[in-house]
Short mmCIF file of C-alpha atoms and ligand atoms in Angstrom, two decimals:
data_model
loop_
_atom_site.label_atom_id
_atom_site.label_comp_id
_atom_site.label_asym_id
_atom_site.label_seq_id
_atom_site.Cartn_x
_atom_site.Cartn_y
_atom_site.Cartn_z
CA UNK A 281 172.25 77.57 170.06
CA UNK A 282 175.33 75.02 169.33
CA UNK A 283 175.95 74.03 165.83
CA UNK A 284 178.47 71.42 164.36
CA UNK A 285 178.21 70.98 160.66
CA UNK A 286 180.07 69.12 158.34
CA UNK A 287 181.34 71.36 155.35
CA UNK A 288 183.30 70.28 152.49
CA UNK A 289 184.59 67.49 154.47
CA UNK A 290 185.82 69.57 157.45
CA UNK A 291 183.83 69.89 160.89
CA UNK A 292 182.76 73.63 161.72
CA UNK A 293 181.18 74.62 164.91
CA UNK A 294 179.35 77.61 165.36
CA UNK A 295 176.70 79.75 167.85
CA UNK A 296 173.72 80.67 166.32
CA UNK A 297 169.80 82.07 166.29
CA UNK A 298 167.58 79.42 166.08
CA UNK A 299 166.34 81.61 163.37
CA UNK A 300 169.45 82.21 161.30
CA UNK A 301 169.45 80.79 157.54
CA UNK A 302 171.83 78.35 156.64
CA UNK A 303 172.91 80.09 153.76
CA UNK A 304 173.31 82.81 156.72
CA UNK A 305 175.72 80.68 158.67
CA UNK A 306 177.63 80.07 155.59
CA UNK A 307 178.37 83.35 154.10
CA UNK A 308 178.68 85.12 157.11
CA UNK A 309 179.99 82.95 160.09
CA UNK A 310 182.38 80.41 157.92
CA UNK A 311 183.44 83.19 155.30
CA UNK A 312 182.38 80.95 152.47
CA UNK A 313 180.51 83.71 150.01
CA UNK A 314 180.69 81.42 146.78
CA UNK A 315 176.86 80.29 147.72
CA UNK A 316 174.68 83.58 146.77
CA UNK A 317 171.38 85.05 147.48
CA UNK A 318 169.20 85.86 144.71
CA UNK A 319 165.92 85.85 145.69
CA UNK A 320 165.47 85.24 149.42
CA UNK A 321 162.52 83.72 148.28
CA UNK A 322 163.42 79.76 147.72
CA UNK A 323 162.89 80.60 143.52
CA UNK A 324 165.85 81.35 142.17
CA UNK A 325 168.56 78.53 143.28
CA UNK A 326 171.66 81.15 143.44
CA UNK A 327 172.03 79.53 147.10
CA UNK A 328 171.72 75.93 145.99
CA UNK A 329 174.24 73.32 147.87
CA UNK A 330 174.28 69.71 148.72
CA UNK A 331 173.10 68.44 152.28
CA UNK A 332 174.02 64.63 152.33
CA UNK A 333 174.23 64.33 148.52
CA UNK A 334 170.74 66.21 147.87
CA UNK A 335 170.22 69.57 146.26
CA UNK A 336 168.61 71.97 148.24
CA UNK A 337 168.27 75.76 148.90
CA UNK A 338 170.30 77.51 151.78
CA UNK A 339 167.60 80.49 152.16
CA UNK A 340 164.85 77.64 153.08
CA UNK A 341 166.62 75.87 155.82
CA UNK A 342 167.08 77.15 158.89
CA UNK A 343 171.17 76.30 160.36
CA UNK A 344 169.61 74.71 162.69
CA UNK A 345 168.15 72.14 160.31
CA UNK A 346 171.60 71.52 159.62
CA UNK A 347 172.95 70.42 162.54
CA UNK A 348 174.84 67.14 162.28
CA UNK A 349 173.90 66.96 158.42
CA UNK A 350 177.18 66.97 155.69
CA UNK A 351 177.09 69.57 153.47
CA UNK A 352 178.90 70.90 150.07
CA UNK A 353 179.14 73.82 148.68
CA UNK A 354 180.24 75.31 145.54
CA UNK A 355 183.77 75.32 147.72
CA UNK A 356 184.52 72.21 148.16
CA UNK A 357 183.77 71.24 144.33
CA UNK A 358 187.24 71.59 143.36
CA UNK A 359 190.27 72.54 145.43
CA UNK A 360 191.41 76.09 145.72
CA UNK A 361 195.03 76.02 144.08
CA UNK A 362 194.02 72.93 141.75
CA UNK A 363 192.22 72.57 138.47
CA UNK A 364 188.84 73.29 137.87
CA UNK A 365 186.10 70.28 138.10
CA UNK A 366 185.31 68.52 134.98
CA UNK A 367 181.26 70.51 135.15
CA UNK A 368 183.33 73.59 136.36
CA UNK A 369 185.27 73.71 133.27
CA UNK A 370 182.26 72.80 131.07
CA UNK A 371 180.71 76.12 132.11
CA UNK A 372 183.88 77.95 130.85
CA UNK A 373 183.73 75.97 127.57
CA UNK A 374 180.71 76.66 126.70
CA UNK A 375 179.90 79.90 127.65
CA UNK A 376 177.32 79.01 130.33
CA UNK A 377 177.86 81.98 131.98
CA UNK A 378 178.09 85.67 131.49
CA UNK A 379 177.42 87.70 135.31
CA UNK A 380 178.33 84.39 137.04
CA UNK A 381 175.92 85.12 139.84
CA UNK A 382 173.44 81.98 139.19
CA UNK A 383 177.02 79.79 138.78
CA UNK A 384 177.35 78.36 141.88
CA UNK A 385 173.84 77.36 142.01
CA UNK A 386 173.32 76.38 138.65
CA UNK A 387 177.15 73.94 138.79
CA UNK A 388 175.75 72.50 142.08
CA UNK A 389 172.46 71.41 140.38
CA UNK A 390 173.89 70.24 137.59
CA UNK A 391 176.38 67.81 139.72
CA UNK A 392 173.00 66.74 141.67
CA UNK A 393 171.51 66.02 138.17
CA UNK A 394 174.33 64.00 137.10
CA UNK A 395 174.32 61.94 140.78
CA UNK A 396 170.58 61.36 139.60
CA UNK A 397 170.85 60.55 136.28
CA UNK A 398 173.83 58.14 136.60
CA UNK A 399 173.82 55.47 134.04
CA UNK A 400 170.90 57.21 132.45
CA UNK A 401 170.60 59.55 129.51
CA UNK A 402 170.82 62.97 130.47
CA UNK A 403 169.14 65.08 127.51
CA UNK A 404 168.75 68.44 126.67
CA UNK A 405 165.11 68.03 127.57
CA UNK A 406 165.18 66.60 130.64
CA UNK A 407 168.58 69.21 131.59
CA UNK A 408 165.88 71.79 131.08
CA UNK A 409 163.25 70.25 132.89
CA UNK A 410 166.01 69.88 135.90
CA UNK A 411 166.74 73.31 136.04
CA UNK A 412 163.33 74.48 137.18
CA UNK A 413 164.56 75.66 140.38
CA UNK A 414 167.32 77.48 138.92
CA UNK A 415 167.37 80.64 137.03
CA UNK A 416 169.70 82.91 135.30
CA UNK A 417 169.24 86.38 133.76
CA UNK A 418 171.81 86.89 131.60
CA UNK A 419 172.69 83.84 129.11
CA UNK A 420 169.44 82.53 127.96
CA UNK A 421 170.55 79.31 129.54
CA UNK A 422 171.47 77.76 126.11
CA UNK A 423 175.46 77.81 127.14
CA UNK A 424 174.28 76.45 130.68
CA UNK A 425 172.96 73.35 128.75
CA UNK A 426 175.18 73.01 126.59
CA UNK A 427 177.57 72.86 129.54
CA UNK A 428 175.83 70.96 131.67
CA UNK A 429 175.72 68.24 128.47
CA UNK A 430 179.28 68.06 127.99
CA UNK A 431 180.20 68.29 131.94
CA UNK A 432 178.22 65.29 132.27
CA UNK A 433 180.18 63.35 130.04
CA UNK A 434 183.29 64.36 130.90
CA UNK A 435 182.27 63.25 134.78
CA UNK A 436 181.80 59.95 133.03
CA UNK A 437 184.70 59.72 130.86
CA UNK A 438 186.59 59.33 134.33
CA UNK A 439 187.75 62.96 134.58
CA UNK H 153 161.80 86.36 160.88
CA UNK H 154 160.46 87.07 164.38
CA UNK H 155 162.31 85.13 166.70
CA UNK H 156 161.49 81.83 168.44
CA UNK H 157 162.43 78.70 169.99
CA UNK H 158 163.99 75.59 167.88
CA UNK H 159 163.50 72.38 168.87
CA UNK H 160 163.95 68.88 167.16
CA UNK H 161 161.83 66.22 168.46
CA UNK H 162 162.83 62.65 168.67
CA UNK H 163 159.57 60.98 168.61
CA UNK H 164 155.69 61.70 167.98
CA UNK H 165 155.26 62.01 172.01
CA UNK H 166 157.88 64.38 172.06
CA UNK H 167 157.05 66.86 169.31
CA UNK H 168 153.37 66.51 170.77
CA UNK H 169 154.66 67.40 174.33
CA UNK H 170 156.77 70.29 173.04
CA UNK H 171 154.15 71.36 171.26
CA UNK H 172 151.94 71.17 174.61
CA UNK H 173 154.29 73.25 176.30
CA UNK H 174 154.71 75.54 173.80
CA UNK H 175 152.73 79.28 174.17
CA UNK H 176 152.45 79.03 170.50
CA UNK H 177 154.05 76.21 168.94
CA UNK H 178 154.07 75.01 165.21
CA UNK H 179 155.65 72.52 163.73
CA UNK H 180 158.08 72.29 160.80
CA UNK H 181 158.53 69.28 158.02
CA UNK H 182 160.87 70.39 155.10
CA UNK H 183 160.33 74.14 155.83
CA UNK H 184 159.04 74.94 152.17
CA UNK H 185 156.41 76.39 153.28
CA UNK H 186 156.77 77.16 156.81
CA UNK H 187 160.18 79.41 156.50
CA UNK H 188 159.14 81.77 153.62
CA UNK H 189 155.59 82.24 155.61
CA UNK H 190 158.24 82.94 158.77
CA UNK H 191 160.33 85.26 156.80
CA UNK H 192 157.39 87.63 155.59
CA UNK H 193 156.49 87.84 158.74
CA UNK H 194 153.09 85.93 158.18
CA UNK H 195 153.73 83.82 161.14
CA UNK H 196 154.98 84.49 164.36
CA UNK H 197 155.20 81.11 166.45
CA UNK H 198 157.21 80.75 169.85
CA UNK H 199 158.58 77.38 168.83
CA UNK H 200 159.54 75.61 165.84
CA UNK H 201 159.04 71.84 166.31
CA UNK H 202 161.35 69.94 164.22
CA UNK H 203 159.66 66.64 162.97
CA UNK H 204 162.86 65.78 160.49
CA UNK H 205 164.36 63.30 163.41
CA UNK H 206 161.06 61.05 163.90
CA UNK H 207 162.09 58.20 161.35
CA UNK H 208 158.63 56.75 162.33
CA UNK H 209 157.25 59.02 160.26
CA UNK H 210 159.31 58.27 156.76
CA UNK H 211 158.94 55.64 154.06
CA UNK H 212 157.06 54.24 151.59
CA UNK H 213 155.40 50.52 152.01
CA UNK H 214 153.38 49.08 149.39
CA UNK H 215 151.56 46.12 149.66
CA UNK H 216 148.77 44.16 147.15
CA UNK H 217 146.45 46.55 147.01
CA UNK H 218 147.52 50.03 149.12
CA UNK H 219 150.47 52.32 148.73
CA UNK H 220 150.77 54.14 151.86
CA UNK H 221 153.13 57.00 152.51
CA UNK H 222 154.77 58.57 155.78
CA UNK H 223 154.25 62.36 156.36
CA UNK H 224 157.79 63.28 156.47
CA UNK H 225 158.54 61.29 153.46
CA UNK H 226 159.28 63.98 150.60
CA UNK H 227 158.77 64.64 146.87
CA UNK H 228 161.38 63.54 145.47
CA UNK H 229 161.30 60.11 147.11
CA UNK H 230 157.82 59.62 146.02
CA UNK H 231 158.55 60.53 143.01
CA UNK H 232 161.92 57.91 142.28
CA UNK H 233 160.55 54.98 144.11
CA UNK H 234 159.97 51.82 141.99
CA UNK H 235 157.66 50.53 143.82
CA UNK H 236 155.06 53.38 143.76
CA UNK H 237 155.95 53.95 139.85
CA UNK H 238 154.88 50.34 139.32
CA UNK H 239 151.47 50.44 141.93
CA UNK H 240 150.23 53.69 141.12
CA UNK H 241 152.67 55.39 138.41
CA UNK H 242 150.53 58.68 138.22
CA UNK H 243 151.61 59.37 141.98
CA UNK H 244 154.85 59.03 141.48
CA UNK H 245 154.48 61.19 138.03
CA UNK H 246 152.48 63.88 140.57
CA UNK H 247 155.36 63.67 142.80
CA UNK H 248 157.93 64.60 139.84
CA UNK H 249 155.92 67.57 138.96
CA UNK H 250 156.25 69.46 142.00
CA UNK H 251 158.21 72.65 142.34
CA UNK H 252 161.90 71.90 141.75
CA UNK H 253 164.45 69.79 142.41
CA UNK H 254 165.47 71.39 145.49
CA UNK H 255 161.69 71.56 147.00
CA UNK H 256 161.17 68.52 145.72
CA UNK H 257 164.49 66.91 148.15
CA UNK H 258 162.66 68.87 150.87
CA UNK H 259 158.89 69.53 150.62
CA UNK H 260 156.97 66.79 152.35
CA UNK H 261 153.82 64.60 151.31
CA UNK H 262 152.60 65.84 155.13
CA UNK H 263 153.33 69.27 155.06
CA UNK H 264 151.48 69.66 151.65
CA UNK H 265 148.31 68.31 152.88
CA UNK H 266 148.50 69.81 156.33
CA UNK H 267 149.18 73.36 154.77
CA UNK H 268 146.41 72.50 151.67
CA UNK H 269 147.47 75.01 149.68
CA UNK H 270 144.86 75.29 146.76
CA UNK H 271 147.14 75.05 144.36
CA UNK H 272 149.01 72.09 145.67
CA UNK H 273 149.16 69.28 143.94
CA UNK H 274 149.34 66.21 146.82
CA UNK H 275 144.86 66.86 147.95
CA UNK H 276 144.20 65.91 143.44
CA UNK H 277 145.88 62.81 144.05
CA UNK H 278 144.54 61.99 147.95
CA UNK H 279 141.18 62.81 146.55
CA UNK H 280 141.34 60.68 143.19
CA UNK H 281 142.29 57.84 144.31
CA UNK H 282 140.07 57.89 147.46
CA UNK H 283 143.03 58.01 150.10
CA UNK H 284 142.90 57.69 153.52
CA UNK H 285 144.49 60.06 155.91
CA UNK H 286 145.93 58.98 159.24
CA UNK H 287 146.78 61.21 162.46
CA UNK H 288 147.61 61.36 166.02
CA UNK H 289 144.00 61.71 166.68
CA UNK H 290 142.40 59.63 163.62
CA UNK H 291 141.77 58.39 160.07
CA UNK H 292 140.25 60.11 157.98
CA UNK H 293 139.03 59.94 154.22
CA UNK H 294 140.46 62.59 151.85
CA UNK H 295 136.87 63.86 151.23
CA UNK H 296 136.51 65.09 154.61
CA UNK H 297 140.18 66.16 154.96
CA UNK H 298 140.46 69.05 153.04
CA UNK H 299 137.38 71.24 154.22
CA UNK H 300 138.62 74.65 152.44
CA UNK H 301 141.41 76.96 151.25
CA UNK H 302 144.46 76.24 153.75
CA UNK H 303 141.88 74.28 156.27
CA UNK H 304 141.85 70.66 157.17
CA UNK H 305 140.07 68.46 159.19
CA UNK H 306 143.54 69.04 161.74
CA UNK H 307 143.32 70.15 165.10
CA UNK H 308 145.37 72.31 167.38
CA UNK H 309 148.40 69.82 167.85
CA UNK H 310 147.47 67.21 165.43
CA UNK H 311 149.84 65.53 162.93
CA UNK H 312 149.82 63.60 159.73
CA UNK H 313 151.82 60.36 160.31
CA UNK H 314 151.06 58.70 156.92
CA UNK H 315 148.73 58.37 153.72
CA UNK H 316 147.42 55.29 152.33
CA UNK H 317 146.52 55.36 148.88
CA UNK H 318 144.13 52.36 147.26
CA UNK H 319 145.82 50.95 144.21
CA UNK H 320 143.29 51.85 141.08
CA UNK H 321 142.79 49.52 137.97
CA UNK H 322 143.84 52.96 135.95
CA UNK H 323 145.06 56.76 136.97
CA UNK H 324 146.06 59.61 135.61
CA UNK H 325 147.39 63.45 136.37
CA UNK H 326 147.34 66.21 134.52
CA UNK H 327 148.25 69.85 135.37
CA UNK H 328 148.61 72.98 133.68
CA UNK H 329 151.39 74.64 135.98
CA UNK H 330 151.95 78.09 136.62
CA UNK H 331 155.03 78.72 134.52
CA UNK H 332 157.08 80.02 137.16
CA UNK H 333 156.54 78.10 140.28
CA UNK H 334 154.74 75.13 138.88
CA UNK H 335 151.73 75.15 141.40
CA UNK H 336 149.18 73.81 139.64
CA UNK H 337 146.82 76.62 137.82
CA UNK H 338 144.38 73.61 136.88
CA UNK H 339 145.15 70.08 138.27
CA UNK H 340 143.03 66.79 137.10
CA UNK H 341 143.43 63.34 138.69
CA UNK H 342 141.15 60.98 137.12
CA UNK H 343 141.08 56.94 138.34
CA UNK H 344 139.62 54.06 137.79
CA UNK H 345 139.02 52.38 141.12
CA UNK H 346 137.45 49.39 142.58
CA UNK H 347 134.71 51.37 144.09
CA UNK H 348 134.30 53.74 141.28
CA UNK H 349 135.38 56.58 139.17
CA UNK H 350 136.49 59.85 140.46
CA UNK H 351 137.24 63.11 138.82
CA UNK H 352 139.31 65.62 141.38
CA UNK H 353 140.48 68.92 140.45
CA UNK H 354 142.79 71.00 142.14
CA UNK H 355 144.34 74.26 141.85
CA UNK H 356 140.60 75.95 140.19
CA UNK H 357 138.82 75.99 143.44
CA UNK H 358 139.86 77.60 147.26
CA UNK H 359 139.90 73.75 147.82
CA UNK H 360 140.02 70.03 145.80
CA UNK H 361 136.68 69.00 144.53
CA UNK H 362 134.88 66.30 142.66
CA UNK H 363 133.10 66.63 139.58
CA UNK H 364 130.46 63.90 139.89
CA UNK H 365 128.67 64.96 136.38
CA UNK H 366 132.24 63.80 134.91
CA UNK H 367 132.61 60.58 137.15
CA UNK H 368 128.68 59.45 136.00
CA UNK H 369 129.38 59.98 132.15
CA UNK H 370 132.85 58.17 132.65
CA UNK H 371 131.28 55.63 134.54
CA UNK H 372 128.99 55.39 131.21
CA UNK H 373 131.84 55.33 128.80
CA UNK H 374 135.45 55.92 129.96
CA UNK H 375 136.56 58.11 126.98
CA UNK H 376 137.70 62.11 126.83
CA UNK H 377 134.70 61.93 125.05
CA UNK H 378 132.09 61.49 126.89
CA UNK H 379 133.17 64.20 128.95
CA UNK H 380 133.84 67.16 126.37
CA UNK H 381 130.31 68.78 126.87
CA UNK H 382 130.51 69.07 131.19
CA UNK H 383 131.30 72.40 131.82
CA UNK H 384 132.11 73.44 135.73
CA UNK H 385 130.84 76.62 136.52
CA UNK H 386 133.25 79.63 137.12
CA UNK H 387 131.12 80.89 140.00
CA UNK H 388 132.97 79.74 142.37
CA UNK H 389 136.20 79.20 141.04
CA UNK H 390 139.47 81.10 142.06
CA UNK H 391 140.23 84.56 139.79
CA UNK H 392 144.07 85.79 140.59
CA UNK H 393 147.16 87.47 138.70
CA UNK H 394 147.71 84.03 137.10
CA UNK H 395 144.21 83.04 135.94
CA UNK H 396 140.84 84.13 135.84
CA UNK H 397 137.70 82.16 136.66
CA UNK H 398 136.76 81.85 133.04
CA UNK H 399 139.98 80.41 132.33
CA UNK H 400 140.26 78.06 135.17
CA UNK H 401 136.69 76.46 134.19
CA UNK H 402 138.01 76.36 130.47
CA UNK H 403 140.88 74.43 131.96
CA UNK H 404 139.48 71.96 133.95
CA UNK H 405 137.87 70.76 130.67
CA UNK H 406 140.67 70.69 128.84
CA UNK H 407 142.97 68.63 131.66
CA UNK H 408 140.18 66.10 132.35
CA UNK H 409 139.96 64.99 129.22
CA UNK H 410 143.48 64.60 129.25
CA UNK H 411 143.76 62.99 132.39
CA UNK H 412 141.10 59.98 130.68
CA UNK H 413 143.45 59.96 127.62
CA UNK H 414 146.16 59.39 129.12
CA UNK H 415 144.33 56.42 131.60
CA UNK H 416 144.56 54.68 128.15
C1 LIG J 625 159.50 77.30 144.94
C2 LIG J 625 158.41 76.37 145.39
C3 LIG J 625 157.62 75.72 144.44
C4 LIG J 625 156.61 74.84 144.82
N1 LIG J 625 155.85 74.25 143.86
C5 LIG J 625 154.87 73.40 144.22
C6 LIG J 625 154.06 72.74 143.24
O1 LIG J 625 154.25 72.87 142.02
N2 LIG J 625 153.07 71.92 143.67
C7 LIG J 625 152.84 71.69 145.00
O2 LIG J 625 151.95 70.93 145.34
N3 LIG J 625 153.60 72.28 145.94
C8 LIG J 625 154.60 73.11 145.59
N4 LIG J 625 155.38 73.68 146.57
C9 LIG J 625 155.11 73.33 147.98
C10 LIG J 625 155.94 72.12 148.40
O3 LIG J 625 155.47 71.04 147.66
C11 LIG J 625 155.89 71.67 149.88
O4 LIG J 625 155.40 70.39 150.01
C12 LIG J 625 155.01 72.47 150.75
O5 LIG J 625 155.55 73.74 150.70
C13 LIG J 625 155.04 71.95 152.18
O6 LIG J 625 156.37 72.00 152.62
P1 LIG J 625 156.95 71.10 153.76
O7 LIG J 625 156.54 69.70 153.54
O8 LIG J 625 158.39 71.41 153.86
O9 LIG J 625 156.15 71.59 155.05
P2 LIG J 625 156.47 72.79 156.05
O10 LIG J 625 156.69 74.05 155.29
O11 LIG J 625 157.51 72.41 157.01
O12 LIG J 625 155.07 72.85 156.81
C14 LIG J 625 153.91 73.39 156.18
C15 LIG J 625 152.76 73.42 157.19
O13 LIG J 625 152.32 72.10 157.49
C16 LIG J 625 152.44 71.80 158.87
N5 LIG J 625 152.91 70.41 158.94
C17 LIG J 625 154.03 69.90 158.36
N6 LIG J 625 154.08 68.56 158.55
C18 LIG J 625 152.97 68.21 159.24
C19 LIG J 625 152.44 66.97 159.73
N7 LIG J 625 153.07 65.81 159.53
N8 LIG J 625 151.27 67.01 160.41
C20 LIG J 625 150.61 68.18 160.60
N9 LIG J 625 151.06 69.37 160.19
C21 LIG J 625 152.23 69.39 159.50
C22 LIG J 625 153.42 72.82 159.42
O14 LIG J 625 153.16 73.09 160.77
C23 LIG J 625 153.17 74.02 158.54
O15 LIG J 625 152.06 74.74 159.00
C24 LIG J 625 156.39 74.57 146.21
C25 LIG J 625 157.19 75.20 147.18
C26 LIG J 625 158.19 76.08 146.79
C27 LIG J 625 159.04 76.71 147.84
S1 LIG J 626 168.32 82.85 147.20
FE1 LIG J 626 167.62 80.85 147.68
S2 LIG J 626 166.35 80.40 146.03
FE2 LIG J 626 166.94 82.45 145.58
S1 LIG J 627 175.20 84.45 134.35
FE1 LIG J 627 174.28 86.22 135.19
S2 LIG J 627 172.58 85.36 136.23
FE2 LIG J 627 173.34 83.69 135.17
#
């Protein structure tokens, strides 16, 4: 079947199964291998992306599901040649990551958290509590709060 | 994944009528469910049903004394809505402890029931508060909805359009989740409603139940109290990797009394 999908701002086309993943479609028809697979088993958020602004995991949709839908991915965070985004950076800063496998996943929760939390206080608690559907074996998460703390107020400091 | 037919339906009458002319059709809310049971192969349908493009079937209306839900209307919604937090805050506070994030954008209000997982958390709150189901075929109270572990009171065909809730003088949740995917090991949703008390567990059981030994002594005195000496019986409670029966009767205790506290 006929796909058109909005990703990263740009309109891509493509044939596939009715049964083919959208994290599928992503990696392996548009070339775009920044979202990962972890788990294959909608637990570990490596494949996280946005679909119209929400967070959501690419191994539990189907492409079809996202027909007509606008997505992001880790991608289309920050331009390719330019500088990093402001949460992007964070993670560098604060050492909140080691592997880098969970990254993508982990930076596009944290910019869904930050969409959620706008105007509200976004503590170490309730970072935690946020990243249930994300999870990392290497740093202990510790520099991934930490980041995710001061990425958050750098997005509001107008960066 | 076996293969199989996609199709998004535009309306009720039209996922019903692809589902009629389907050899084996299901159909598909948020997929959180529905795709990992597809991808280990625990499921082999001819067509997928999309019920993501029926608006009909979204939203949240509340009005003096009902909240009332749409299937298709997910967690995370339920969860942020204002209105719910201020009719019947312990829904919304169920809603926020579901899953993830990410399930909780996706995973559906319908597609919880409909599946009734034991461990889900959606039948504690339908059965606290004395909810009322309503399908394509009927309404039905949450007492006779859930009939046992992953069975409803759904036929072949049948959907969940929406949920009303009655809006209690006082409610309460309380869950002990599994620490990794925050299913609920022990669930307790305790209310105070016009027509009574109720006491619903979920999560200990293959399906929700009612403790009525708990809803007479609260209806005596509503205090953690007078509940601390009812002990549920492990006999028929569930025993698995996570908990054992023992455990699981030690926790419904524990939450209950919880659940009252926290009625204030
Ligand atoms: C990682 C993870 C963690 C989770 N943690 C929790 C948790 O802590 N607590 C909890 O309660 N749940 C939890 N869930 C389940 C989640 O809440 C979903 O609600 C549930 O999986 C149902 O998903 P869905 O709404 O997308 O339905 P689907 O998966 O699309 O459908 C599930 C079943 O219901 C049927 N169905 C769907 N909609 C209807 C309808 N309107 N009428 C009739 N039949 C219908 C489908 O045919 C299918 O058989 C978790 C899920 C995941 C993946
Ligand atoms: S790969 Fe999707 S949740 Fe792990
Ligand atoms: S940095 Fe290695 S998994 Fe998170």
């Amino acid at each position: 079947m006929q796909i058109s999908v909005t990703i990263n701002g740009k309109l891509e086309s493509g044939d596939v199964e009715p049964r083919t993943l959208l994290v599928e479609f992503i990696r392996y028809q548009l070339g775009l291998t920044g979202t990962h697979v972890g788990c294959d088993t909608s637990q570990c958020g490596a494949c996280t992306i946005h679909m119209n602004g929400k967070s959501v995991k690419a191994c539990t949709l189907l492409a079809a599901q996202a027909d007509g839908q606008d997505i992001q991915t880790i991608e289309g965070v920050a331009p390719a040649e330019g500088p990093l985004h402001p949460m992007q950076e964070a993670f560098r800063d604060n050492h909140g990551l080691q592997c880098g496998f969970c990254t993508p996943g982990m930076i596009m929760s944290a910019l869904a958290m930050v969409e959620r939390y706008k105007g509200e206080d976004l503590d170490e608690q309730t970072i935690r509590e946020e990243l249930e559907g994300n999870l990392c074996r290497c740093t202990g998460y510790h520099g991934i709060v930490k980041a995710i703390s001061a990425g958050a107020k750098a997005m509001q400091g107008g960066a | 994944m076996y293969a199989f037919d996609y199709k998004k339906a535009a309306s009720l009458e039209d996922a019903q009528q692809a589902f009629e002319s389907a050899d084996d059709g299901t159909f598909m809310a948020g997929g959180m469910t529905l795709i990992p049971t597809l991808k280990q192969r625990l499921a082999s349908p001819t067509d997928v049903i999309d019920l993501d493009g029926i608006d009909d079937l979204r939203g949240i209306t509340v009005d003096s004394d009902s909240v009332t839900i749409g299937a298709m209307t997910c967690h995370a919604d339920v969860a942020a809505s204002a209105d719910v937090k201020k009719a019947i805050s312990a829904l919304a506070h169920l809603a926020s402890l579901i899953g993830d994030p990410q399930v909780r954008n996706r995973g559906t209000i319908g597609g919880s029931i409909a599946n009734n997982d034991p461990a889900a958390d959606y039948p504690g709150a339908l059965v606290g508060l004395g909810a009322t189901v309503h399908t394509t075929k009927k309404t039905v109270s949450a007492d006779d909805f859930f009939t046992g572990m992953f069975e409803t009171a759904l036929e072949e065909g049948e959907l969940v359009t929406k949920v009303s809730f009655p809006i209690p003088e006082k409610a309460a949740y309380q869950k002990f989740p599994n620490p990794a995917s925050r299913y609920a090991v022990v669930g307790a949703f305790v209310a105070k409603t016009k027509d009574g008390i109720r006491v619903a567990i979920t999560g200990a059981g293959a399906t929700v139940f009612r403790v009525p030994e708990m809803e007479t002594a609260l209806t005596g005195s509503f205090t953690a109290d007078a509940i601390a000496d009812i002990a549920v019986p492990a006999d028929e409670l569930n025993s698995d990797l996570h908990a054992t029966a023992g455990y699981r009767a030690h926790l419904i205790g524990v939450m209950a009394k919880r659940a009252v506290a926290d009625c204030g």
